[in-house]
Coordinates of C-alpha atoms (C1' of nucleotides) in Angstrom, one line a residue:
Chain H
X1 CA 0.0 0.0 0.0
X2 CA 1.3 3.4 -0.8
X3 CA 2.2 5.8 2.0
X4 CA 0.9 9.0 0.5
X5 CA -0.4 11.5 3.0
X6 CA -3.6 10.1 4.5
X7 CA -6.6 12.1 3.5
X8 CA -9.0 9.8 5.2
X9 CA -10.1 10.5 8.7
X10 CA -12.7 8.5 10.4
X11 CA -15.9 10.3 11.4
X12 CA -15.3 12.3 14.5
X13 CA -16.9 11.4 17.7
X14 CA -19.6 14.1 17.6
X15 CA -20.6 14.8 14.0
X16 CA -23.3 17.3 14.8
X17 CA -26.1 15.3 16.3
X18 CA -25.7 12.4 14.1
X19 CA -25.4 8.9 15.6
X20 CA -21.8 8.1 15.9
X21 CA -20.5 4.9 14.4
X22 CA -18.0 2.6 16.0
X23 CA -14.5 3.1 14.6
X24 CA -14.1 -0.6 13.9
X25 CA -17.3 -0.5 11.9
X26 CA -16.1 2.5 9.9
X27 CA -12.8 0.9 9.3
X28 CA -14.5 -2.4 8.3
X29 CA -16.7 -0.5 5.8
X30 CA -13.7 1.4 4.5
X31 CA -11.5 -1.6 3.9
X32 CA -14.4 -3.6 2.6
X33 CA -15.1 -0.9 0.0
X34 CA -11.5 -0.7 -1.0
X35 CA -11.4 -4.4 -1.6
X36 CA -14.6 -4.5 -3.5
X37 CA -13.6 -1.4 -5.4
X38 CA -10.4 -3.0 -6.5
X39 CA -8.1 -0.5 -4.7
X40 CA -6.9 -3.5 -2.8
X41 CA -6.6 -6.1 -5.5
X42 CA -6.8 -9.8 -4.8
X43 CA -3.5 -11.3 -3.8
X44 CA -2.2 -8.0 -2.4
X45 CA -1.1 -7.9 1.2
X46 CA -3.2 -5.8 3.6
X47 CA -1.2 -3.2 5.6
X48 CA -0.2 -4.6 8.9
X49 CA -2.5 -4.0 11.8
X50 CA 0.0 -1.7 13.5
X51 CA 0.3 0.2 10.3
X52 CA -3.4 0.6 9.8
X53 CA -3.7 1.7 13.4
X54 CA -1.1 4.4 12.9
X55 CA -2.5 5.4 9.5
X56 CA -6.0 6.1 10.8
X57 CA -5.0 7.2 14.3
X58 CA -6.9 4.5 16.1
X59 CA -6.0 1.8 18.4
X60 CA -4.9 -1.6 17.1
X61 CA -7.7 -3.4 18.8
X62 CA -10.2 -1.5 16.7
X63 CA -8.2 -2.5 13.6
X64 CA -8.3 -6.1 14.8
X65 CA -12.1 -6.1 15.1
X66 CA -12.4 -4.7 11.6
X67 CA -10.0 -7.2 10.1
X68 CA -11.6 -10.1 12.0
X69 CA -14.9 -9.1 10.2
X70 CA -13.2 -8.9 6.9
X71 CA -11.9 -12.4 7.6
X72 CA -15.4 -13.7 8.4
X73 CA -16.7 -12.1 5.2
X74 CA -14.0 -14.0 3.4
X75 CA -12.5 -10.9 1.9
X76 CA -9.1 -11.5 3.5
X77 CA -7.1 -14.4 4.7
X78 CA -5.0 -13.8 7.8
X79 CA -2.2 -16.1 9.0
X80 CA -0.5 -15.9 12.3
X81 CA 2.9 -14.3 11.8
X82 CA 2.4 -13.9 8.1
X83 CA 0.8 -11.3 6.1
X84 CA -3.0 -10.7 5.7
X85 CA -3.8 -11.3 2.1
X86 CA -6.7 -9.9 0.1
X87 CA -8.9 -12.6 -1.5
X88 CA -10.8 -12.4 -4.7
X89 CA -14.3 -11.6 -3.4
X90 CA -15.9 -13.0 -6.6
X91 CA -14.6 -16.4 -5.6
X92 CA -15.0 -16.3 -1.9
X93 CA -17.5 -13.7 -0.6
X94 CA -20.9 -14.9 0.4
X95 CA -24.4 -13.6 -0.2
X96 CA -24.4 -11.5 3.0
X97 CA -21.9 -9.2 1.4
X98 CA -24.4 -8.1 -1.3
X99 CA -25.4 -5.0 0.5
X100 CA -21.9 -3.7 0.6
X101 CA -21.0 -4.2 -3.0
X102 CA -22.8 -1.2 -4.3
X103 CA -20.1 1.1 -2.8
X104 CA -17.5 -0.4 -5.1
X105 CA -16.4 2.0 -7.9
X106 CA -15.7 -0.6 -10.5
X107 CA -18.2 -3.1 -9.5
X108 CA -21.9 -3.5 -10.2
X109 CA -24.1 -0.5 -9.6
X110 CA -27.0 -0.3 -7.1
X111 CA -29.5 -0.8 -9.9
X112 CA -27.7 -3.9 -11.2
X113 CA -27.5 -5.3 -7.8
X114 CA -31.2 -4.6 -7.0
X115 CA -32.1 -6.3 -10.2
X116 CA -30.0 -9.3 -9.3
X117 CA -31.5 -9.6 -5.9
X118 CA -35.0 -9.4 -7.3
X119 CA -34.1 -12.0 -9.9
X120 CA -32.8 -14.3 -7.2
X121 CA -35.9 -13.6 -5.1
X122 CA -38.1 -14.7 -7.9
X123 CA -36.1 -17.9 -8.4
X124 CA -36.0 -18.9 -4.8
X125 CA -39.6 -17.8 -4.1
X126 CA -41.0 -19.8 -6.9
X127 CA -39.2 -23.0 -5.8
X128 CA -40.1 -22.3 -2.2
X129 CA -43.8 -22.0 -3.2
X130 CA -43.5 -25.3 -5.0
X131 CA -41.8 -27.1 -2.0
X132 CA -44.2 -25.5 0.5
X133 CA -47.1 -26.8 -1.5
X134 CA -45.6 -30.3 -1.4
X135 CA -44.2 -30.3 2.1
X136 CA -45.9 -27.9 4.5
X137 CA -48.3 -29.1 7.1
X138 CA -52.1 -28.5 6.9
X139 CA -51.7 -26.0 9.7
X140 CA -49.1 -24.0 7.9
X141 CA -51.2 -24.0 4.7
X142 CA -54.1 -22.7 6.7
X143 CA -51.9 -19.9 8.2
X144 CA -50.8 -18.9 4.7
X145 CA -54.4 -18.6 3.5
X146 CA -55.3 -16.6 6.6
X147 CA -52.3 -14.3 6.2
X148 CA -53.3 -13.8 2.5
X149 CA -56.7 -12.7 3.8
X150 CA -55.2 -10.3 6.3
X151 CA -53.0 -9.0 3.5
X152 CA -56.1 -8.1 1.5
X153 CA -57.2 -5.9 4.4
X154 CA -53.8 -4.2 4.7
X155 CA -53.7 -0.4 4.3
X156 CA -53.0 1.1 0.8
X157 CA -49.7 2.4 2.0
X158 CA -47.0 0.8 -0.1
X159 CA -44.4 0.5 2.7
X160 CA -46.9 -1.1 5.0
X161 CA -47.9 -3.4 2.2
X162 CA -44.3 -4.3 1.5
X163 CA -43.8 -5.3 5.1
X164 CA -46.9 -7.5 5.1
X165 CA -45.7 -9.0 1.8
X166 CA -42.4 -10.0 3.3
X167 CA -44.0 -11.5 6.3
X168 CA -46.3 -13.5 4.1
X169 CA -43.6 -14.8 1.9
X170 CA -41.7 -15.7 5.0
X171 CA -44.4 -18.1 5.9
X172 CA -44.1 -19.8 2.5
X173 CA -40.3 -20.0 2.7
X174 CA -40.5 -21.5 6.2
X175 CA -43.1 -23.9 5.0
X176 CA -40.8 -25.1 2.2
X177 CA -38.7 -26.6 5.0
X178 CA -35.5 -25.5 3.3
X179 CA -33.3 -23.7 5.7
X180 CA -31.0 -22.6 2.9
X181 CA -33.9 -20.8 1.2
X182 CA -34.8 -19.2 4.5
X183 CA -31.3 -17.9 5.1
X184 CA -31.0 -16.6 1.6
X185 CA -34.4 -14.9 2.0
X186 CA -33.1 -13.2 5.1
X187 CA -30.0 -12.1 3.3
X188 CA -32.2 -10.6 0.5
X189 CA -34.7 -8.8 2.6
X190 CA -32.2 -7.9 5.3
X191 CA -29.9 -6.1 3.0
X192 CA -30.6 -2.4 3.0
X193 CA -30.5 -1.9 -0.7
X194 CA -32.3 -4.8 -2.4
X195 CA -35.8 -3.4 -2.5
X196 CA -34.8 0.2 -2.1
X197 CA -34.2 1.3 -5.6
X198 CA -37.0 -0.5 -7.5
X199 CA -39.3 1.6 -9.6
X200 CA -42.6 2.1 -7.7
X201 CA -44.7 1.2 -10.6
X202 CA -43.1 -2.2 -10.9
X203 CA -43.3 -2.8 -7.2
X204 CA -46.9 -1.7 -7.1
X205 CA -47.8 -4.2 -9.8
X206 CA -46.8 -6.9 -7.5
X207 CA -47.9 -5.6 -4.1
X208 CA -51.3 -4.3 -5.1
X209 CA -52.4 -7.5 -6.8
X210 CA -54.1 -8.9 -3.7
X211 CA -56.1 -11.3 -5.6
X212 CA -52.9 -13.1 -6.9
X213 CA -51.7 -13.4 -3.3
X214 CA -54.9 -15.1 -2.3
X215 CA -54.9 -17.3 -5.4
X216 CA -51.3 -18.5 -4.6
X217 CA -52.3 -19.3 -1.1
X218 CA -55.3 -21.3 -2.4
X219 CA -52.9 -23.2 -4.7
X220 CA -50.7 -24.1 -1.8
X221 CA -53.6 -25.2 0.4
X222 CA -55.0 -27.2 -2.5
X223 CA -51.6 -28.8 -3.0
X224 CA -51.3 -27.7 -6.6
X225 CA -47.6 -27.5 -6.7
X226 CA -47.1 -26.7 -10.4
X227 CA -49.7 -24.0 -10.4
X228 CA -48.3 -22.5 -7.2
X229 CA -44.8 -22.4 -8.6
X230 CA -45.9 -20.8 -11.9
X231 CA -48.0 -18.1 -10.2
X232 CA -45.3 -17.4 -7.7
X233 CA -42.7 -16.9 -10.4
X234 CA -45.0 -14.7 -12.4
X235 CA -45.9 -12.6 -9.4
X236 CA -42.3 -12.2 -8.2
X237 CA -41.1 -11.4 -11.7
X238 CA -43.2 -8.3 -12.0
X239 CA -40.8 -6.2 -9.9
X240 CA -37.8 -7.2 -11.9
X241 CA -36.8 -4.4 -14.3
X242 CA -36.6 -5.6 -17.8
X243 CA -33.5 -3.7 -18.7
X244 CA -31.4 -5.6 -21.2
X245 CA -28.0 -5.9 -19.7
X246 CA -24.7 -5.7 -21.4
X247 CA -22.9 -8.9 -21.9
X248 CA -20.8 -9.9 -19.0
X249 CA -17.1 -11.0 -18.8
Chain S
X1 CA -27.4 -17.0 32.2
X2 CA -26.9 -19.4 35.0
X3 CA -23.7 -19.2 37.0
X4 CA -23.2 -22.9 37.5
X5 CA -19.6 -24.1 37.7
X6 CA -18.2 -23.6 34.2
X7 CA -17.5 -26.9 32.6
X8 CA -16.4 -25.4 29.3
X9 CA -12.8 -24.6 28.8
X10 CA -11.5 -23.3 25.5
X11 CA -9.0 -25.6 23.8
X12 CA -5.6 -25.2 25.5
X13 CA -2.7 -23.6 23.6
X14 CA -0.9 -26.8 22.7
X15 CA -3.4 -29.5 22.2
X16 CA -0.9 -32.2 21.2
X17 CA 0.3 -31.3 17.7
X18 CA -3.0 -30.0 16.5
X19 CA -3.2 -26.6 15.1
X20 CA -4.4 -24.2 17.7
X21 CA -7.4 -22.1 17.1
X22 CA -7.7 -18.5 18.0
X23 CA -9.5 -17.9 21.3
X24 CA -12.0 -15.5 19.7
X25 CA -12.8 -18.0 17.0
X26 CA -13.5 -20.7 19.5
X27 CA -15.6 -18.3 21.5
X28 CA -17.5 -17.2 18.4
X29 CA -18.2 -20.8 17.5
X30 CA -19.3 -21.7 21.0
X31 CA -21.7 -18.7 21.3
X32 CA -23.0 -19.2 17.8
X33 CA -23.8 -22.8 18.5
X34 CA -25.5 -21.9 21.7
X35 CA -27.7 -19.5 19.9
X36 CA -28.4 -21.8 17.0
X37 CA -29.0 -24.6 19.4
X38 CA -31.5 -22.6 21.4
X39 CA -29.6 -22.5 24.6
X40 CA -29.5 -18.8 24.2
X41 CA -33.1 -18.1 23.1
X42 CA -34.1 -15.1 21.0
X43 CA -34.8 -12.1 23.1
X44 CA -32.5 -13.2 25.9
X45 CA -29.6 -11.0 26.9
X46 CA -26.1 -12.2 26.3
X47 CA -23.8 -12.2 29.3
X48 CA -21.9 -9.0 29.5
X49 CA -18.5 -8.9 27.9
X50 CA -16.7 -8.7 31.2
X51 CA -18.7 -11.6 32.4
X52 CA -17.9 -13.7 29.4
X53 CA -14.3 -12.8 29.7
X54 CA -14.3 -13.9 33.4
X55 CA -16.4 -17.0 32.7
X56 CA -14.0 -18.4 30.1
X57 CA -10.8 -17.0 31.6
X58 CA -9.9 -14.9 28.5
X59 CA -9.3 -11.3 27.8
X60 CA -12.2 -9.0 27.1
X61 CA -10.8 -8.1 23.7
X62 CA -11.1 -11.7 22.6
X63 CA -14.7 -11.6 23.7
X64 CA -15.3 -8.4 21.8
X65 CA -14.0 -9.9 18.6
X66 CA -16.3 -12.9 19.0
X67 CA -19.3 -10.7 19.8
X68 CA -18.5 -8.4 16.9
X69 CA -18.7 -11.4 14.6
X70 CA -21.9 -12.5 16.1
X71 CA -23.2 -9.1 15.4
X72 CA -22.1 -9.2 11.8
X73 CA -23.8 -12.6 11.4
X74 CA -26.9 -10.9 12.7
X75 CA -27.2 -13.4 15.6
X76 CA -27.1 -10.6 18.2
X77 CA -27.9 -7.0 18.5
X78 CA -25.5 -4.9 20.6
X79 CA -26.3 -1.4 21.8
X80 CA -23.8 0.9 23.5
X81 CA -24.5 1.0 27.2
X82 CA -27.4 -1.4 26.9
X83 CA -27.5 -5.2 26.8
X84 CA -26.6 -7.4 23.9
X85 CA -29.7 -9.2 22.8
X86 CA -29.9 -12.5 21.1
X87 CA -31.8 -12.3 17.8
X88 CA -34.0 -14.9 16.2
X89 CA -31.6 -16.4 13.7
X90 CA -34.5 -17.7 11.6
X91 CA -35.5 -14.2 11.0
X92 CA -32.2 -12.4 10.6
X93 CA -29.2 -14.8 9.9
X94 CA -27.9 -14.9 6.4
X95 CA -26.9 -17.7 4.0
X96 CA -23.2 -17.5 5.1
X97 CA -24.3 -19.0 8.4
X98 CA -25.4 -22.3 6.8
X99 CA -22.2 -24.1 7.6
X100 CA -22.6 -23.4 11.3
X101 CA -26.2 -24.6 11.8
X102 CA -25.4 -28.2 11.8
X103 CA -23.9 -28.0 15.2
X104 CA -27.2 -27.0 16.7
X105 CA -28.8 -29.7 18.8
X106 CA -32.4 -28.8 18.1
X107 CA -31.9 -27.5 14.6
X108 CA -31.7 -29.2 11.3
X109 CA -29.3 -32.1 11.0
X110 CA -26.3 -32.2 8.6
X111 CA -28.2 -34.3 6.2
X112 CA -31.2 -32.0 6.1
X113 CA -28.9 -29.0 5.6
X114 CA -26.9 -30.8 2.8
X115 CA -30.1 -31.6 1.1
X116 CA -31.3 -28.0 1.4
X117 CA -28.0 -26.7 0.0
X118 CA -28.2 -29.1 -3.0
X119 CA -31.8 -28.1 -3.6
X120 CA -30.9 -24.5 -3.6
X121 CA -27.9 -25.2 -5.9
X122 CA -30.2 -26.8 -8.4
X123 CA -32.6 -23.9 -8.3
X124 CA -29.9 -21.3 -8.7
X125 CA -27.9 -23.3 -11.1
X126 CA -30.8 -23.8 -13.5
X127 CA -31.7 -20.2 -13.6
X128 CA -28.1 -19.2 -13.9
X129 CA -27.8 -21.5 -16.9
X130 CA -30.8 -19.9 -18.4
X131 CA -29.6 -16.4 -17.9
X132 CA -26.1 -17.3 -19.0
X133 CA -27.6 -18.6 -22.3
X134 CA -29.4 -15.3 -22.8
X135 CA -26.8 -12.9 -21.6
X136 CA -23.3 -14.1 -21.7
X137 CA -20.8 -13.0 -24.4
X138 CA -19.7 -15.2 -27.2
X139 CA -16.3 -15.4 -25.6
X140 CA -17.7 -16.7 -22.4
X141 CA -19.9 -19.2 -24.2
X142 CA -16.8 -20.5 -26.0
X143 CA -14.9 -20.8 -22.7
X144 CA -17.7 -22.8 -21.2
X145 CA -17.7 -25.2 -24.2
X146 CA -13.9 -25.5 -23.9
X147 CA -14.1 -26.1 -20.2
X148 CA -16.7 -28.8 -20.7
X149 CA -14.2 -30.4 -23.1
X150 CA -11.5 -30.3 -20.5
X151 CA -13.9 -31.7 -18.0
X152 CA -14.3 -34.7 -20.2
X153 CA -10.6 -35.3 -20.0
X154 CA -10.5 -35.0 -16.2
X155 CA -9.2 -37.9 -14.2
X156 CA -11.7 -40.4 -12.9
X157 CA -11.0 -39.3 -9.3
X158 CA -14.3 -38.1 -7.8
X159 CA -12.7 -35.4 -5.8
X160 CA -10.8 -34.0 -8.7
X161 CA -13.9 -34.2 -10.8
X162 CA -15.9 -32.3 -8.2
X163 CA -13.4 -29.5 -8.2
X164 CA -13.5 -29.3 -12.0
X165 CA -17.3 -29.4 -11.8
X166 CA -17.4 -26.4 -9.4
X167 CA -15.0 -24.5 -11.6
X168 CA -17.1 -25.2 -14.7
X169 CA -20.3 -24.1 -13.0
X170 CA -18.6 -21.0 -11.8
X171 CA -18.1 -20.0 -15.4
X172 CA -21.9 -20.4 -16.0
X173 CA -22.9 -18.5 -12.9
X174 CA -20.5 -15.7 -13.8
X175 CA -21.8 -15.7 -17.3
X176 CA -25.3 -15.2 -15.9
X177 CA -24.2 -11.7 -14.9
X178 CA -26.1 -12.0 -11.7
X179 CA -23.9 -11.1 -8.7
X180 CA -26.4 -12.4 -6.2
X181 CA -26.2 -15.8 -7.8
X182 CA -22.4 -15.7 -7.7
X183 CA -22.3 -14.8 -4.1
X184 CA -24.9 -17.5 -3.2
X185 CA -22.8 -19.9 -5.2
X186 CA -19.8 -19.0 -3.2
X187 CA -21.7 -19.5 0.0
X188 CA -22.9 -22.9 -1.1
X189 CA -19.5 -24.2 -2.3
X190 CA -17.5 -22.4 0.3
X191 CA -19.3 -24.0 3.2
X192 CA -17.5 -27.0 4.5
X193 CA -20.5 -29.2 4.9
X194 CA -22.7 -28.7 1.8
X195 CA -21.3 -31.3 -0.5
X196 CA -19.6 -33.3 2.2
X197 CA -22.3 -35.7 3.2
X198 CA -23.9 -36.6 -0.1
X199 CA -24.1 -40.2 -0.9
X200 CA -21.4 -41.1 -3.4
X201 CA -23.7 -42.9 -5.8
X202 CA -25.9 -39.8 -6.2
X203 CA -23.0 -37.5 -6.6
X204 CA -21.4 -39.8 -9.2
X205 CA -24.6 -39.8 -11.2
X206 CA -24.1 -36.1 -11.7
X207 CA -20.3 -35.9 -11.9
X208 CA -19.6 -38.8 -14.2
X209 CA -22.1 -37.8 -16.8
X210 CA -19.6 -36.0 -18.9
X211 CA -21.8 -36.0 -21.9
X212 CA -24.6 -34.0 -20.1
X213 CA -22.0 -31.4 -19.3
X214 CA -21.0 -31.0 -22.9
X215 CA -24.6 -31.0 -24.0
X216 CA -25.4 -28.2 -21.6
X217 CA -22.4 -26.2 -22.8
X218 CA -23.6 -26.7 -26.4
X219 CA -27.1 -25.5 -25.4
X220 CA -25.6 -22.3 -23.9
X221 CA -23.4 -21.7 -27.0
X222 CA -26.4 -22.3 -29.3
X223 CA -28.5 -19.9 -27.1
X224 CA -31.1 -22.4 -26.4
X225 CA -32.2 -21.0 -23.1
X226 CA -35.1 -23.2 -22.3
X227 CA -33.2 -26.4 -23.1
X228 CA -30.2 -25.3 -21.1
X229 CA -32.3 -24.5 -18.1
X230 CA -34.1 -27.9 -18.2
X231 CA -30.9 -29.9 -18.6
X232 CA -29.2 -27.9 -15.9
X233 CA -32.1 -28.5 -13.5
X234 CA -32.2 -32.2 -14.3
X235 CA -28.4 -32.6 -13.9
X236 CA -28.2 -30.7 -10.6
X237 CA -31.2 -32.5 -9.2
X238 CA -29.5 -35.9 -9.4
X239 CA -27.4 -35.3 -6.3
X240 CA -30.4 -34.3 -4.2
X241 CA -31.5 -37.1 -1.9
X242 CA -35.1 -38.0 -2.5
X243 CA -35.9 -38.5 1.2
X244 CA -39.4 -37.5 1.9
X245 CA -39.2 -35.0 4.7
X246 CA -41.5 -34.6 7.7
X247 CA -43.8 -31.7 7.5
X248 CA -42.4 -28.5 8.9
X249 CA -43.8 -26.1 11.4
Chain Y
dG1 C1' 31.5 -18.5 -3.3
dC2 C1' 27.6 -20.6 -1.4
dA3 C1' 24.4 -23.5 1.1
dG4 C1' 22.5 -23.6 5.5
dA5 C1' 21.9 -22.2 10.2
dA6 C1' 21.4 -18.5 13.5
dA7 C1' 19.3 -14.2 14.5
dA8 C1' 17.0 -10.1 13.9
dA9 C1' 12.9 -8.0 12.3
dC10 C1' 8.8 -8.4 11.1
dT11 C1' 3.7 -10.4 11.3
dG12 C1' -0.7 -11.6 14.0
dG13 C1' -2.6 -13.2 18.9
dT14 C1' -3.3 -12.3 23.8
dC15 C1' -3.4 -10.1 28.0
dC16 C1' -3.7 -6.3 31.6
dA17 C1' -5.4 -2.1 33.2
dA18 C1' -7.6 2.0 32.8
dC19 C1' -10.8 5.3 31.1
dC20 C1' -14.7 7.2 28.0
dA21 C1' -19.6 7.0 26.7
dG22 C1' -23.9 5.5 26.7
dT23 C1' -28.1 3.0 29.4
dT24 C1' -30.4 1.2 33.2
dG25 C1' -32.5 1.2 37.4
dA26 C1' -32.8 2.2 42.2
dC27 C1' -33.4 5.8 45.2
dC28 C1' -35.0 10.0 47.1
dA29 C1' -37.3 14.6 47.1
dG30 C1' -41.5 16.6 45.9
Chain L
dC1 C1' -47.4 8.1 43.2
dT2 C1' -44.5 11.2 40.1
dG3 C1' -40.2 13.0 38.5
dG4 C1' -35.5 13.8 38.5
dT5 C1' -30.8 12.6 40.1
dC6 C1' -27.1 9.7 40.5
dA7 C1' -24.7 5.5 41.2
dA8 C1' -23.9 1.1 38.9
dC9 C1' -24.1 -1.1 35.3
dT10 C1' -23.4 -1.8 29.9
dG11 C1' -20.4 -1.5 25.6
dG12 C1' -16.4 1.5 23.1
dT13 C1' -11.6 3.0 23.1
dT14 C1' -7.0 3.5 24.4
dG15 C1' -2.1 2.4 25.7
dG16 C1' 1.4 -0.6 26.4
dA17 C1' 3.4 -4.9 27.1
dC18 C1' 4.4 -9.5 25.9
dC19 C1' 3.7 -14.2 23.4
dA20 C1' 3.8 -16.8 19.1
dG21 C1' 4.4 -17.5 14.8
dT22 C1' 6.7 -16.1 9.9
dT23 C1' 9.9 -13.8 6.9
dT24 C1' 14.0 -11.7 5.9
dT25 C1' 18.6 -10.8 6.9
dT26 C1' 22.9 -11.9 8.4
dC27 C1' 26.5 -14.6 9.6
dT28 C1' 28.6 -18.5 9.8
dG29 C1' 31.2 -22.9 8.4
dC30 C1' 32.3 -25.5 4.8

DNA sequence: GCAGAAAAACTGGTCCAACCAGTTGACCAG
DNA sequence: CTGGTCAACTGGTTGGACCAGTTTTTCTGC
């Protein structure tokens, strides 16, 4: 890493009245973005902990917490006594990192990422609906139908509707009995950005179609797996922007 | 948390000739498993950092690193000055946590989880093949065909074949242009358990079918999206155990 | 001159002790 | 009972020291 005069200072303790962020969190975010942005290329060695501490004027313990998180995110590989190496996030990073990628300069934009997340949501959701139809208990099926009924009586506010929609889908994903789907679902809805930058008209086409929600619930209760899957895919695909994307790689 | 005499001691420094594990890593794993196993139920307060440090006879910084990782995994919620609360992992934890769930007593078993991961792999892989067919560049399509050719010449060793298979699928997932798929793919193959406990005969049915790999590559190169998706799904589904699962929830 | 061993100079890992900065809750005045 | 104050928590941060590995350099001894 170059040793040019450091222009980065972590946010001061009291930045007006804004909530202060822990230094290790700031440092983690900063290093993460540098890695995702390509400033710290794969294979390169991260500056030593003592060096980073000096560079940012913080204690080494704070640096260690940040690096430990980078390690957990599989962005770096640390070895006792040796150097800490930057990994190729495209090969190692997991889905939980999705929310952080947008900050990268060279990487995908927020729009691309939102679209990717929605695409994945449709894919997982459709299969979850299918599996739920096949595997869930009668009680769960009943709950899903009930929840669809409540959904129909949910206020016209889009935000409120979106929350209810997530809760309803959670029932289906849980009913699929697939823990991997459930965790991926959490990653997708838990990320701050995924649903943030979707055009309202697309989102509304999905959320406002109460009748489709009830129909899907009915398919699940009636154990019509194929119909449930098809409807779920169609419903979830409405929010996916149809932007043709440039060829990759 | 009860204050009964502590029966847990972290692995001593030199456990024979075994590689020692960092204290914070051990502590993280221990707390994670307690949370996933239900010993620390959602909503409960985690023992204070000083308390944990005393309980396990380690320094508070080690505890902090472990807790920080729990926080990143969205297993706990920490608030400055307040208590650290245990979250409901079924609602918050992300896909990266999958590899840790098996340790839970009450949770899904390793077999269930492996099956779930394979199911998800099939779902994502099929859609990735479809998108790759639609979106990837000619160069990428060529690479995939080439790689399939190389795959045909890969040694009969199943482990070696499995590695080549992962590398080949990575090309397809990258070609799909969907970063979320790529990260989920990393989570699935990066986890230690996912493919570990799959019956060899099932796995072999997928890996040894070299001809299907080449056919799929050909579909992608010929831009036959529907055929590619169908073949991919069929191929990836072979490794999924057909065990009927008990109803969930 | 050069391979190989010793040693110095790194690296990350752990600990102690103190203090700052928020939150909680008990306690006391009204 | 109400409301505010303050002590006793909680997590957040700092400094310095030392242990435990790795890497690089240096100095041997042939």
